[in-house]
PDB file of C-alpha atoms and ligand atoms in Angstrom:
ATOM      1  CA  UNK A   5      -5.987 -12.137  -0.486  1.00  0.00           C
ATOM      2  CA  UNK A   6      -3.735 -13.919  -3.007  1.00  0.00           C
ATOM      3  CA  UNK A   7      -0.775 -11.566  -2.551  1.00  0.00           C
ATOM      4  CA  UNK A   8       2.367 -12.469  -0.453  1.00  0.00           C
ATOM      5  CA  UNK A   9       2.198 -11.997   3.051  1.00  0.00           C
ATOM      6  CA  UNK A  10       4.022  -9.265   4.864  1.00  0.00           C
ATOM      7  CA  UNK A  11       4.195 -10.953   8.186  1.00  0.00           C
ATOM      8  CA  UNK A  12       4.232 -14.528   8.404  1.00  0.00           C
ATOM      9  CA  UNK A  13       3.835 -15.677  11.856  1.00  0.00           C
ATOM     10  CA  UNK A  14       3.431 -19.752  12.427  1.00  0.00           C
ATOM     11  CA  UNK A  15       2.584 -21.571  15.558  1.00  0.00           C
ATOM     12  CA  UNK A  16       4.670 -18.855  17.797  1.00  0.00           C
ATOM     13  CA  UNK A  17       4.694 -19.616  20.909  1.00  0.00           C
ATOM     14  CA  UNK A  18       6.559 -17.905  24.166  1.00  0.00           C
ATOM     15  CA  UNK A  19       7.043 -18.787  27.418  1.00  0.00           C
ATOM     16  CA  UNK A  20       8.772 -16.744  29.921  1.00  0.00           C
ATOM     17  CA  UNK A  21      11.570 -17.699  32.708  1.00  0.00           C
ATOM     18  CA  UNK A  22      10.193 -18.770  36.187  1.00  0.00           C
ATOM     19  CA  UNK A  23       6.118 -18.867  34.614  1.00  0.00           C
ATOM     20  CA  UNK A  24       4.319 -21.885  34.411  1.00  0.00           C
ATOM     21  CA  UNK A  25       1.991 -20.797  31.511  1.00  0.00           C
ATOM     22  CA  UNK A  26       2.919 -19.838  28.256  1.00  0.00           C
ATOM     23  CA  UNK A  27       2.091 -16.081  27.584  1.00  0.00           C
ATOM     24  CA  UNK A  28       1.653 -17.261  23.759  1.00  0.00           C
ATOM     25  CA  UNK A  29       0.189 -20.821  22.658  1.00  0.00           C
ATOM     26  CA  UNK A  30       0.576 -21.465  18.735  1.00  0.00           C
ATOM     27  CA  UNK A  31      -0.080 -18.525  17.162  1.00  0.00           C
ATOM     28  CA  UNK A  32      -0.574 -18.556  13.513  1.00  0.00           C
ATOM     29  CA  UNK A  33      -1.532 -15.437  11.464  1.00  0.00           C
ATOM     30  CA  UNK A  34      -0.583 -13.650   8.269  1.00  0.00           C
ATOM     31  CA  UNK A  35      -0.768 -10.027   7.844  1.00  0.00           C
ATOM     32  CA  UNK A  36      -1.314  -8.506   4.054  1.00  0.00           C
ATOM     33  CA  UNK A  37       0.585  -5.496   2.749  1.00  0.00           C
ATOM     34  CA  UNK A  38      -1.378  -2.055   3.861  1.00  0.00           C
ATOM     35  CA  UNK A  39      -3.459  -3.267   6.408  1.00  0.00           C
ATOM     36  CA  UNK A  40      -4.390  -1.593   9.358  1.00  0.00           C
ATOM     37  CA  UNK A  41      -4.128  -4.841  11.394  1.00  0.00           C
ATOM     38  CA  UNK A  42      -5.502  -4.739  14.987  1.00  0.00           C
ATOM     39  CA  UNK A  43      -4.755  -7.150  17.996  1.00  0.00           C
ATOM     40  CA  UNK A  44      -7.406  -6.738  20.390  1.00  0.00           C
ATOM     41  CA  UNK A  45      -7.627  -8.374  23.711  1.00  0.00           C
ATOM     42  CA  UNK A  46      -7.660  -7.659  27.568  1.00  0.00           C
ATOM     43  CA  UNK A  47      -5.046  -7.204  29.698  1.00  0.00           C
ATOM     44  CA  UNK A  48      -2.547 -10.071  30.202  1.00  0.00           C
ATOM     45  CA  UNK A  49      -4.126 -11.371  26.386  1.00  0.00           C
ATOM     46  CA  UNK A  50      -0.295 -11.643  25.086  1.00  0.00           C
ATOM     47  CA  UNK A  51      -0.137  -8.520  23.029  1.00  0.00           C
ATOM     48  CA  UNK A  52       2.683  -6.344  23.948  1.00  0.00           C
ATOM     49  CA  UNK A  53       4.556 -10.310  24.348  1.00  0.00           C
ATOM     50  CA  UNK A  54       3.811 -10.702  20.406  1.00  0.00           C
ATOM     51  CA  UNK A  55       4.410  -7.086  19.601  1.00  0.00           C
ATOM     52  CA  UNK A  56       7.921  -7.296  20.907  1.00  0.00           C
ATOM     53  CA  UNK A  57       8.872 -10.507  19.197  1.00  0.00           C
ATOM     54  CA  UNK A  58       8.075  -9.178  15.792  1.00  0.00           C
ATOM     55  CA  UNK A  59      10.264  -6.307  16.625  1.00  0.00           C
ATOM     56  CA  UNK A  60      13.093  -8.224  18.056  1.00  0.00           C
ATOM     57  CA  UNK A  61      13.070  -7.092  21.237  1.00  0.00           C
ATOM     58  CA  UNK A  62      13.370 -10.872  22.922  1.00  0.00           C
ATOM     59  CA  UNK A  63      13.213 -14.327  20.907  1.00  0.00           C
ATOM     60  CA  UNK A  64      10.062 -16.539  20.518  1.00  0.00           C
ATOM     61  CA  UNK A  65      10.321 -20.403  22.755  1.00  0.00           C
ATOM     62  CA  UNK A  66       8.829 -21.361  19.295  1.00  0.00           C
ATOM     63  CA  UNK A  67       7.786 -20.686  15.754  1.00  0.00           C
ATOM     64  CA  UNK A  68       8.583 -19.047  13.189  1.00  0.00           C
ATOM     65  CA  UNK A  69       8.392 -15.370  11.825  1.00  0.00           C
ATOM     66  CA  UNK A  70       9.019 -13.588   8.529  1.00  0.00           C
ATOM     67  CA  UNK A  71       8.823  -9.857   8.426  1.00  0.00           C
ATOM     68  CA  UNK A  72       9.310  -8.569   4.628  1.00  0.00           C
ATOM     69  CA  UNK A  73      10.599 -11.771   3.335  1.00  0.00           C
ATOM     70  CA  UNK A  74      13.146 -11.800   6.196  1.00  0.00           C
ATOM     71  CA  UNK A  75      13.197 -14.283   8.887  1.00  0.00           C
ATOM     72  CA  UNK A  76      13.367 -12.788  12.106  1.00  0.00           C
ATOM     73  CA  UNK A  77      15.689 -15.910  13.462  1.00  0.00           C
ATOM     74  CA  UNK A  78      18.898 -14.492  11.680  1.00  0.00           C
ATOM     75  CA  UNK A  79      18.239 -11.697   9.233  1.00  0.00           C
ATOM     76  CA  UNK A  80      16.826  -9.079  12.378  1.00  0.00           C
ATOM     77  CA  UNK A  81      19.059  -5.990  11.087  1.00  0.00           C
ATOM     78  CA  UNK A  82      17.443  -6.446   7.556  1.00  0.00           C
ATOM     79  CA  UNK A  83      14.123  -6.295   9.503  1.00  0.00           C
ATOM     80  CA  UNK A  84      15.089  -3.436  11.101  1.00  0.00           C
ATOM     81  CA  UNK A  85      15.673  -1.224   7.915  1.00  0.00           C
ATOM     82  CA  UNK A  86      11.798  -1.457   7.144  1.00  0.00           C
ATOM     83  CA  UNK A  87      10.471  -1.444  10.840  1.00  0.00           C
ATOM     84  CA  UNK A  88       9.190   1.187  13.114  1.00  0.00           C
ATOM     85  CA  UNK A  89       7.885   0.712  16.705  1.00  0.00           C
ATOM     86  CA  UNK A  90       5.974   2.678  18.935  1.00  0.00           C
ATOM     87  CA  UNK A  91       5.975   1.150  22.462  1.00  0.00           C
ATOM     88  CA  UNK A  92       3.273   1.602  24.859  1.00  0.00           C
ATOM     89  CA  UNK A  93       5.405   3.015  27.534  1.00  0.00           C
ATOM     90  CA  UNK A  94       7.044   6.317  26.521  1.00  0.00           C
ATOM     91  CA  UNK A  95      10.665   5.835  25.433  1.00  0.00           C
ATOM     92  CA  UNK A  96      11.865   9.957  25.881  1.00  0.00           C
ATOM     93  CA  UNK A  97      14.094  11.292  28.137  1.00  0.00           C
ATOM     94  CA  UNK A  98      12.224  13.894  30.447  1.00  0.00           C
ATOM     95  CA  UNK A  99      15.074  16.215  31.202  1.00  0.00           C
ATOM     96  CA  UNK A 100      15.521  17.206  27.231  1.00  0.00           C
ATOM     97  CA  UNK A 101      13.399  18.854  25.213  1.00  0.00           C
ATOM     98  CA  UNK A 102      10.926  17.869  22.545  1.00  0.00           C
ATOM     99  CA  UNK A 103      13.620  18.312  19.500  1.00  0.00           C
ATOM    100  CA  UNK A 104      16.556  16.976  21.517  1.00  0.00           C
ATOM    101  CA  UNK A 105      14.681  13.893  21.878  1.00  0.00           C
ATOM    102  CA  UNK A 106      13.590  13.383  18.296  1.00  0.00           C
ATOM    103  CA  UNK A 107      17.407  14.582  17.220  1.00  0.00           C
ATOM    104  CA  UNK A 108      18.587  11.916  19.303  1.00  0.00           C
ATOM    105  CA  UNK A 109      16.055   9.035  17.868  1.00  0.00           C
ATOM    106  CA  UNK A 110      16.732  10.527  14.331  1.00  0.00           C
ATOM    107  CA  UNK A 111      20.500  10.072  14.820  1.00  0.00           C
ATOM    108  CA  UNK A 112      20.071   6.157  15.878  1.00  0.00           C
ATOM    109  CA  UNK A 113      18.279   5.655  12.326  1.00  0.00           C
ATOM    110  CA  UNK A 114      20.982   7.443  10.625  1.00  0.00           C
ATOM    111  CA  UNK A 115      19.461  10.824   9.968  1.00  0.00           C
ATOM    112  CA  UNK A 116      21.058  14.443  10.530  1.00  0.00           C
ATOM    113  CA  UNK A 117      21.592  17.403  10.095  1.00  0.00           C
ATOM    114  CA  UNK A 118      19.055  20.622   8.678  1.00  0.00           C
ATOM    115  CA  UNK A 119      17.017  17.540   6.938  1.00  0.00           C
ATOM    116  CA  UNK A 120      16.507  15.626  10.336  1.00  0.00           C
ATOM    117  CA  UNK A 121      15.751  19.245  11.689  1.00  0.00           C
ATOM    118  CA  UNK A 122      13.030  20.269   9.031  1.00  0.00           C
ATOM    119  CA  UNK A 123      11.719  16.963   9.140  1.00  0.00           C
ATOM    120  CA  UNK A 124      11.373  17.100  12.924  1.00  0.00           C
ATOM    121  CA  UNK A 125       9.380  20.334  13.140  1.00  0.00           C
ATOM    122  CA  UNK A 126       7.044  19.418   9.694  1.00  0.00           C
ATOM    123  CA  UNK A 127       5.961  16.438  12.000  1.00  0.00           C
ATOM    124  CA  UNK A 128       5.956  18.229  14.834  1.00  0.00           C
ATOM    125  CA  UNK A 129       3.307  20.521  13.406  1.00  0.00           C
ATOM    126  CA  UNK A 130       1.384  17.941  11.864  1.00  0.00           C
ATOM    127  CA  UNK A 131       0.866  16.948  15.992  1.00  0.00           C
ATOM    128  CA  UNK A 132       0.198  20.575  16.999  1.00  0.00           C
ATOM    129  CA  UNK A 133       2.963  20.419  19.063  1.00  0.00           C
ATOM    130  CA  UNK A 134       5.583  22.994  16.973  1.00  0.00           C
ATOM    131  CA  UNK A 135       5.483  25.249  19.726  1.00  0.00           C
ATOM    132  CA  UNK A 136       6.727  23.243  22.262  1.00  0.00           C
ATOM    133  CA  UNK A 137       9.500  21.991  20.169  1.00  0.00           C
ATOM    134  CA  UNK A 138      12.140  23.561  22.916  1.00  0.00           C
ATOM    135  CA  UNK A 139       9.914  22.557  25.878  1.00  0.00           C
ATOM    136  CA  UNK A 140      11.420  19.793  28.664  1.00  0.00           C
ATOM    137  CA  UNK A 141       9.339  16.653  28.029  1.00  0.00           C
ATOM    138  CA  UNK A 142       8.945  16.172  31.812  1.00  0.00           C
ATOM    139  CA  UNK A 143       6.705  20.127  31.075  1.00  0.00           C
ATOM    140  CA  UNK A 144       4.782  17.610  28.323  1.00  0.00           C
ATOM    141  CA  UNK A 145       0.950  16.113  29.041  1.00  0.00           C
ATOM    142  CA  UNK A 146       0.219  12.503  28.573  1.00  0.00           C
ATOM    143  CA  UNK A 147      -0.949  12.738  25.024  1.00  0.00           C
ATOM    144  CA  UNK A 148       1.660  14.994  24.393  1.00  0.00           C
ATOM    145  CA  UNK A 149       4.403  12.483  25.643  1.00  0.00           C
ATOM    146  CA  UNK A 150       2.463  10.223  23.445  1.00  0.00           C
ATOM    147  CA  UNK A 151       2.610  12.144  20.329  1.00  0.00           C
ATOM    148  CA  UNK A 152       6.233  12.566  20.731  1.00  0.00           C
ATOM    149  CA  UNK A 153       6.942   8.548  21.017  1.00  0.00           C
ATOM    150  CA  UNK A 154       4.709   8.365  17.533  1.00  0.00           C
ATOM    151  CA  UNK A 155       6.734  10.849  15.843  1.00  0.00           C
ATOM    152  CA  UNK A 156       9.894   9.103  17.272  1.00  0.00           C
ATOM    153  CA  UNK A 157       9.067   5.815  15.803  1.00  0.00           C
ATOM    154  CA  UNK A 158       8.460   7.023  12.517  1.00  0.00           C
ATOM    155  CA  UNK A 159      10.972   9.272  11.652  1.00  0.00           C
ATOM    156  CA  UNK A 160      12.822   7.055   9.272  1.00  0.00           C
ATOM    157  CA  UNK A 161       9.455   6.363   7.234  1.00  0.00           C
ATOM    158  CA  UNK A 162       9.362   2.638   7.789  1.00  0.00           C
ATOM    159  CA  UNK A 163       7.429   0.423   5.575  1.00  0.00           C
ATOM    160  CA  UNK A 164       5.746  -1.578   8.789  1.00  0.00           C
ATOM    161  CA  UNK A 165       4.950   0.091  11.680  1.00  0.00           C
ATOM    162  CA  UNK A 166       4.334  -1.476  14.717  1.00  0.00           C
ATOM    163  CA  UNK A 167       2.113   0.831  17.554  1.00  0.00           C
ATOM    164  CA  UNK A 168       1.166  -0.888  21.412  1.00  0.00           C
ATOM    165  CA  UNK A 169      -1.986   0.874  22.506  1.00  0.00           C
ATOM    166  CA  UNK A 170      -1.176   4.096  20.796  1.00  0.00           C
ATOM    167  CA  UNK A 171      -4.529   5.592  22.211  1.00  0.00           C
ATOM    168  CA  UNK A 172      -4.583   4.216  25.875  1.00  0.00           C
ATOM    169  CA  UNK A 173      -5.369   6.627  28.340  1.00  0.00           C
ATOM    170  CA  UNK A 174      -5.164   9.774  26.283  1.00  0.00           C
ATOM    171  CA  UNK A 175      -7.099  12.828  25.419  1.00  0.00           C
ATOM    172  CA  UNK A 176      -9.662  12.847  22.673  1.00  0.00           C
ATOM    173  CA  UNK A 177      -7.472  15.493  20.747  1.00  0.00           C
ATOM    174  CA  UNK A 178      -4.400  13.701  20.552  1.00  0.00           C
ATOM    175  CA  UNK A 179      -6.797  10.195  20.287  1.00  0.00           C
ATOM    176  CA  UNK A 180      -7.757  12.170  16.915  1.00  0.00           C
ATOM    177  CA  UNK A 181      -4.728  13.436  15.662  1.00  0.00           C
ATOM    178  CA  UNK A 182      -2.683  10.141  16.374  1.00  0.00           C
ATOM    179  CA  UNK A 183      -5.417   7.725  14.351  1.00  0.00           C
ATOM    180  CA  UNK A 184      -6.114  10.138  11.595  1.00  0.00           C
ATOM    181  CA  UNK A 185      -2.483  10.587  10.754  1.00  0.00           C
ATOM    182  CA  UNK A 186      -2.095   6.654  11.323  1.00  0.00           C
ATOM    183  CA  UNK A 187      -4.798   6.598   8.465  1.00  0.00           C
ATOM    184  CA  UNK A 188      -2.748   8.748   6.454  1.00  0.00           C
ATOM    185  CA  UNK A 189       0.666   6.835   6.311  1.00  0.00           C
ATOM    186  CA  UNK A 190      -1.287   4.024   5.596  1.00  0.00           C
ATOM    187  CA  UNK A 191      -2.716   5.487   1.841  1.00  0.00           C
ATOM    188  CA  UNK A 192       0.801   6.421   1.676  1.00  0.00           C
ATOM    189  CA  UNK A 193       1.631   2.475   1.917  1.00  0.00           C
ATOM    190  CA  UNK A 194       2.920   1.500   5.563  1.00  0.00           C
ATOM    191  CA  UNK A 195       1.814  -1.095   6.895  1.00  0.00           C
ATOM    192  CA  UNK A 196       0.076  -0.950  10.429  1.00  0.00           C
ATOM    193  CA  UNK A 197      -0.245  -3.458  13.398  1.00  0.00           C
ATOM    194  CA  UNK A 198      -1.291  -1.532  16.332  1.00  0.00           C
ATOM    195  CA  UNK A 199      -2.700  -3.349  19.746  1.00  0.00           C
ATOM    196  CA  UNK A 200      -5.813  -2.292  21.024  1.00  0.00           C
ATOM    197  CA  UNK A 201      -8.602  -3.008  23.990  1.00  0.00           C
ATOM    198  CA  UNK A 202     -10.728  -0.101  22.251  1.00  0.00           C
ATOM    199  CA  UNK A 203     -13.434  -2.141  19.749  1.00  0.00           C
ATOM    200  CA  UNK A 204     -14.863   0.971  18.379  1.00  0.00           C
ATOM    201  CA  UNK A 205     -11.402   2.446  17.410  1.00  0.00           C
ATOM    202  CA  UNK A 206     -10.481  -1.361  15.967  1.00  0.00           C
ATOM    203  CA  UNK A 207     -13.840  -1.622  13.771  1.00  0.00           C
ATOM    204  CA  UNK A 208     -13.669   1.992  12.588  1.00  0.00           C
ATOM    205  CA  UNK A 209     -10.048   1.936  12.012  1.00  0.00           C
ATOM    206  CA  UNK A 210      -8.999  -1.954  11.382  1.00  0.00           C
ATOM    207  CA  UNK A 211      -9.038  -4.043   7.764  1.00  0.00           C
ATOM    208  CA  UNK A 212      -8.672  -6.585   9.948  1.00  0.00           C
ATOM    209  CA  UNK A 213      -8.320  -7.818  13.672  1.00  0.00           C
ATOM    210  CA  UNK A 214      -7.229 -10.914  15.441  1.00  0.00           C
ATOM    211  CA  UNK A 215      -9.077 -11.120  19.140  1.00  0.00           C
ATOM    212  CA  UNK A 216      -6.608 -12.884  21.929  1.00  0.00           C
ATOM    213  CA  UNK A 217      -7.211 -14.087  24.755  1.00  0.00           C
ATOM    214  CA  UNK A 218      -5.339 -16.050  27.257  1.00  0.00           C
ATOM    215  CA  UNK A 219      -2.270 -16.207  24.513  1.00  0.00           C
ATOM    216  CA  UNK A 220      -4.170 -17.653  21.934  1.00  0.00           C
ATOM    217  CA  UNK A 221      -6.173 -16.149  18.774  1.00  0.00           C
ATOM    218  CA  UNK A 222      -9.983 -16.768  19.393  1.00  0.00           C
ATOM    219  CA  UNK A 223     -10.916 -14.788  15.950  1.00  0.00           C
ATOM    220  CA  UNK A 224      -9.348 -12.905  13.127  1.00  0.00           C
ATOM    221  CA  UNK A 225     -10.824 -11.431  10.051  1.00  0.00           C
ATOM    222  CA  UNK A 226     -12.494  -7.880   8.642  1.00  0.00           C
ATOM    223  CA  UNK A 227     -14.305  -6.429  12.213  1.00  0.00           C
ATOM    224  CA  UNK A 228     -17.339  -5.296   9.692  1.00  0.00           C
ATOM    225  CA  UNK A 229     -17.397  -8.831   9.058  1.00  0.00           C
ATOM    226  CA  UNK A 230     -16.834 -10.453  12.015  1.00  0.00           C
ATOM    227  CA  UNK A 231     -20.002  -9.048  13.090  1.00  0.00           C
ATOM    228  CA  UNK A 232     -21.917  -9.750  10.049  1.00  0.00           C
ATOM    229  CA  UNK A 233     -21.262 -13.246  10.953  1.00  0.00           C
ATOM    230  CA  UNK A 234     -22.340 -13.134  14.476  1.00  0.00           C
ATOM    231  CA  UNK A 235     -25.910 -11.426  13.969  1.00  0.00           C
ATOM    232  CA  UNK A 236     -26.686 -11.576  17.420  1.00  0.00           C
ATOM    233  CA  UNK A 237     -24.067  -9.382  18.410  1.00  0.00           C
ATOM    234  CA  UNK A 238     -24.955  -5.958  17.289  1.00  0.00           C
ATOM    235  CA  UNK A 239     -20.856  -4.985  17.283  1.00  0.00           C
ATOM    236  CA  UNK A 240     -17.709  -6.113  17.863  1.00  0.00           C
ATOM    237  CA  UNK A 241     -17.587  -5.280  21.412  1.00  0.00           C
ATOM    238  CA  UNK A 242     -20.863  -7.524  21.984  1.00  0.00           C
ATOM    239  CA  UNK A 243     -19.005 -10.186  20.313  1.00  0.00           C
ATOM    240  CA  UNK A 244     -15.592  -9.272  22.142  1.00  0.00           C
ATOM    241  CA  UNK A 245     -17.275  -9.655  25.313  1.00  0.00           C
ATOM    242  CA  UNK A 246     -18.715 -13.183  24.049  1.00  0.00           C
ATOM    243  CA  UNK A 247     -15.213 -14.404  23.059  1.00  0.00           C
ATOM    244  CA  UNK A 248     -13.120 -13.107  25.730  1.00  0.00           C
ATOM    245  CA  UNK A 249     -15.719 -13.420  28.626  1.00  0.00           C
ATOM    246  CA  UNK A 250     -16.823 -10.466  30.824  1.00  0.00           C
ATOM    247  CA  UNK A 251     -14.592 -11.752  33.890  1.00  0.00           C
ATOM    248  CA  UNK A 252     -12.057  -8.776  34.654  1.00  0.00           C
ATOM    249  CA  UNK A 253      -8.518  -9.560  33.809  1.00  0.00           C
ATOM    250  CA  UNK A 254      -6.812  -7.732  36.887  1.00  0.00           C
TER     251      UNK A 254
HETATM  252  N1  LIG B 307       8.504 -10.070  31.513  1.00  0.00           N
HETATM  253  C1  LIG B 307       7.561 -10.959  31.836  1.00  0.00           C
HETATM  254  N2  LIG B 307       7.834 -12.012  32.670  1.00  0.00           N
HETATM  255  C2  LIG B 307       6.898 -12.931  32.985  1.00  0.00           C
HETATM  256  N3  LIG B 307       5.628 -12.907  32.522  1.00  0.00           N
HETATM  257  C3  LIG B 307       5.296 -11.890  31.701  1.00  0.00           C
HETATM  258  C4  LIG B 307       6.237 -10.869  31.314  1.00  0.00           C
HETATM  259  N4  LIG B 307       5.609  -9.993  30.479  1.00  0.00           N
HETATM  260  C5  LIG B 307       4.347 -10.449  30.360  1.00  0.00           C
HETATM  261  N5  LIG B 307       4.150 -11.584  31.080  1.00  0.00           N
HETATM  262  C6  LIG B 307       2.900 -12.360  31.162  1.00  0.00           C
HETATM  263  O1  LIG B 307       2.576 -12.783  29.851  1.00  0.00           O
HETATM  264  C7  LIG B 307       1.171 -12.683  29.615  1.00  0.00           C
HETATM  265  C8  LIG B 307       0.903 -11.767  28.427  1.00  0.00           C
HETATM  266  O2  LIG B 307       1.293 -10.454  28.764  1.00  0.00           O
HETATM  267  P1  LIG B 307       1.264  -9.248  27.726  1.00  0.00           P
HETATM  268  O3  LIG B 307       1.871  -9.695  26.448  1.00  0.00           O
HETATM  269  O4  LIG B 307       1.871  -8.087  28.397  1.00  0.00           O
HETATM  270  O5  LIG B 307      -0.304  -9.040  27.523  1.00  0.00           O
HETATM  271  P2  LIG B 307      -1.118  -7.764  26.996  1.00  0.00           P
HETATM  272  O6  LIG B 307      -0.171  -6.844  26.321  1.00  0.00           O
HETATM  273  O7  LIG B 307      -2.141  -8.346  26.068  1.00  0.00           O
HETATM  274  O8  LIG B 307      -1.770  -7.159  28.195  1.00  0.00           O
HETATM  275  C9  LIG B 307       0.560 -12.183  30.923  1.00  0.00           C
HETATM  276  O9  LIG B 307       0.107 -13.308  31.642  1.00  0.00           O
HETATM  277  C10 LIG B 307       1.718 -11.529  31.627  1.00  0.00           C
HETATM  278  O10 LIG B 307       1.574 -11.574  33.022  1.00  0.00           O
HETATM  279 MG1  LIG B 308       0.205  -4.806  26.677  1.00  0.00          MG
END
């Protein structure tokens, strides 16, 4: 890929208070412009740890990071103008309702008014979920909830979106909905990096994945590929297994 790099991470590394070992060792990777970029790994891998860096939620020990020619050290509010984020735990508040919530997450990025309102319901009923618009989340399902935290981080149309297990522990239904519509941003030119411990979701959905384990990155490239290059390994989760090892994580 000869075009610039949208992310720019080199030899990141993190370490947090009172732990002996790193969660991240030297991580060096380069994401394209319109990928669908997955990082796959089991539980304790570093994921969500490298997910929040590039969103600025804590600062690396090490490295270095540039997010749309920005450099996460000192230009973070630039980075935020072309960032969304989707965190793995749902960010709503139970005791308002489905619009409240997105009214109040529209507000933050600046949006109001009967164009944050139309907005809210069009997405809303690309989700299925326009008639529970006025409904308490604490009423909502897991998927539901989950659909809800999508839309939330993606109101403002960011050019890089950043998802942590979007699909975990969902439905089929909303599984479907959430990765098709993830599909179609992307043709409409965002940027994805989702996390992952799904391998058939990452090789369907992925141009490319990096597999962690342990805080490193044992393999990146095209999962089709990947593969291709391991013919003894009939998919990615055969070769997943291989590189990560089939000991359980917790
Ligand atoms: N707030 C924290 N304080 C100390 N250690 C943490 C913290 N968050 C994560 N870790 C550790 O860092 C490592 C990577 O965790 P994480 O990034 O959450 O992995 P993943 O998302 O791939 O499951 C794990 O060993 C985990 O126990
Ligand atoms: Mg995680």
């Amino acid at each position: 890929m000869a075009e610039r790099p949208i992310i720019e991470i080199k030899n990141l590394s993190k370490r947090y208070k009172g732990s002996d070992e790193p969660a991240l060792k030297d991580i060096t990777l380069d994401i394209y412009p319109l990928e669908i970029f997955g990082l796959l790994g089991p539980n304790g891998a570093g994921k969500t740890t490298t997910i929040s860096i590039l969103c600025g939620l804590f600062a690396p020990t090490g490295g270095e990071i540039m997010i749309d020619g920005f450099n996460l050290h000192n230009e973070l509010d630039q980075i935020k103008q072309v960032i969304g984020v989707v965190p793995q735990d749902v960010a709503l508040y139970p005791t308002l309702t489905a619009l409240e919530n997105l009214v109040f997450f529209g507000n933050m990025y600046g949006l109001k008014g009967k164009y944050l309102k139309d907005l809210i319901m069009d997405r809303m009923n690309v989700f299925g979920l326009e008639r529970f618009a006025k409904k308490k989340i604490s009423s909502f399902s897991g998927g539901m909830k989950r659909r809800v935290n999508l839309i939330a981080g993606l109101l403002h149309d960011p050019k890089i979106l950043f998802l942590d297990e979007p699909t975990a522990g969902i439905d089929v239904q909303s599984k479907v909905v959430i990765l098709e519509f993830l599909q179609e941003i992307n043709q409409k030119g965002t940027t994805i990096i989702y996390t992952s411990h799904y391998m058939e979701e990452a090789e369907n959905l992925c141009s490319r994945v990096s597999i962690m384990d342990r805080g490193t990155i044992v393999s990146t490239g095209n999962p089709k590929e990947l593969v291709a290059d391991h013919p003894e390994f009939k998919n990615l989760e055969n070769l997943y297994l291989y590189l990560t090892g089939k000991g359980l994580r917790d």
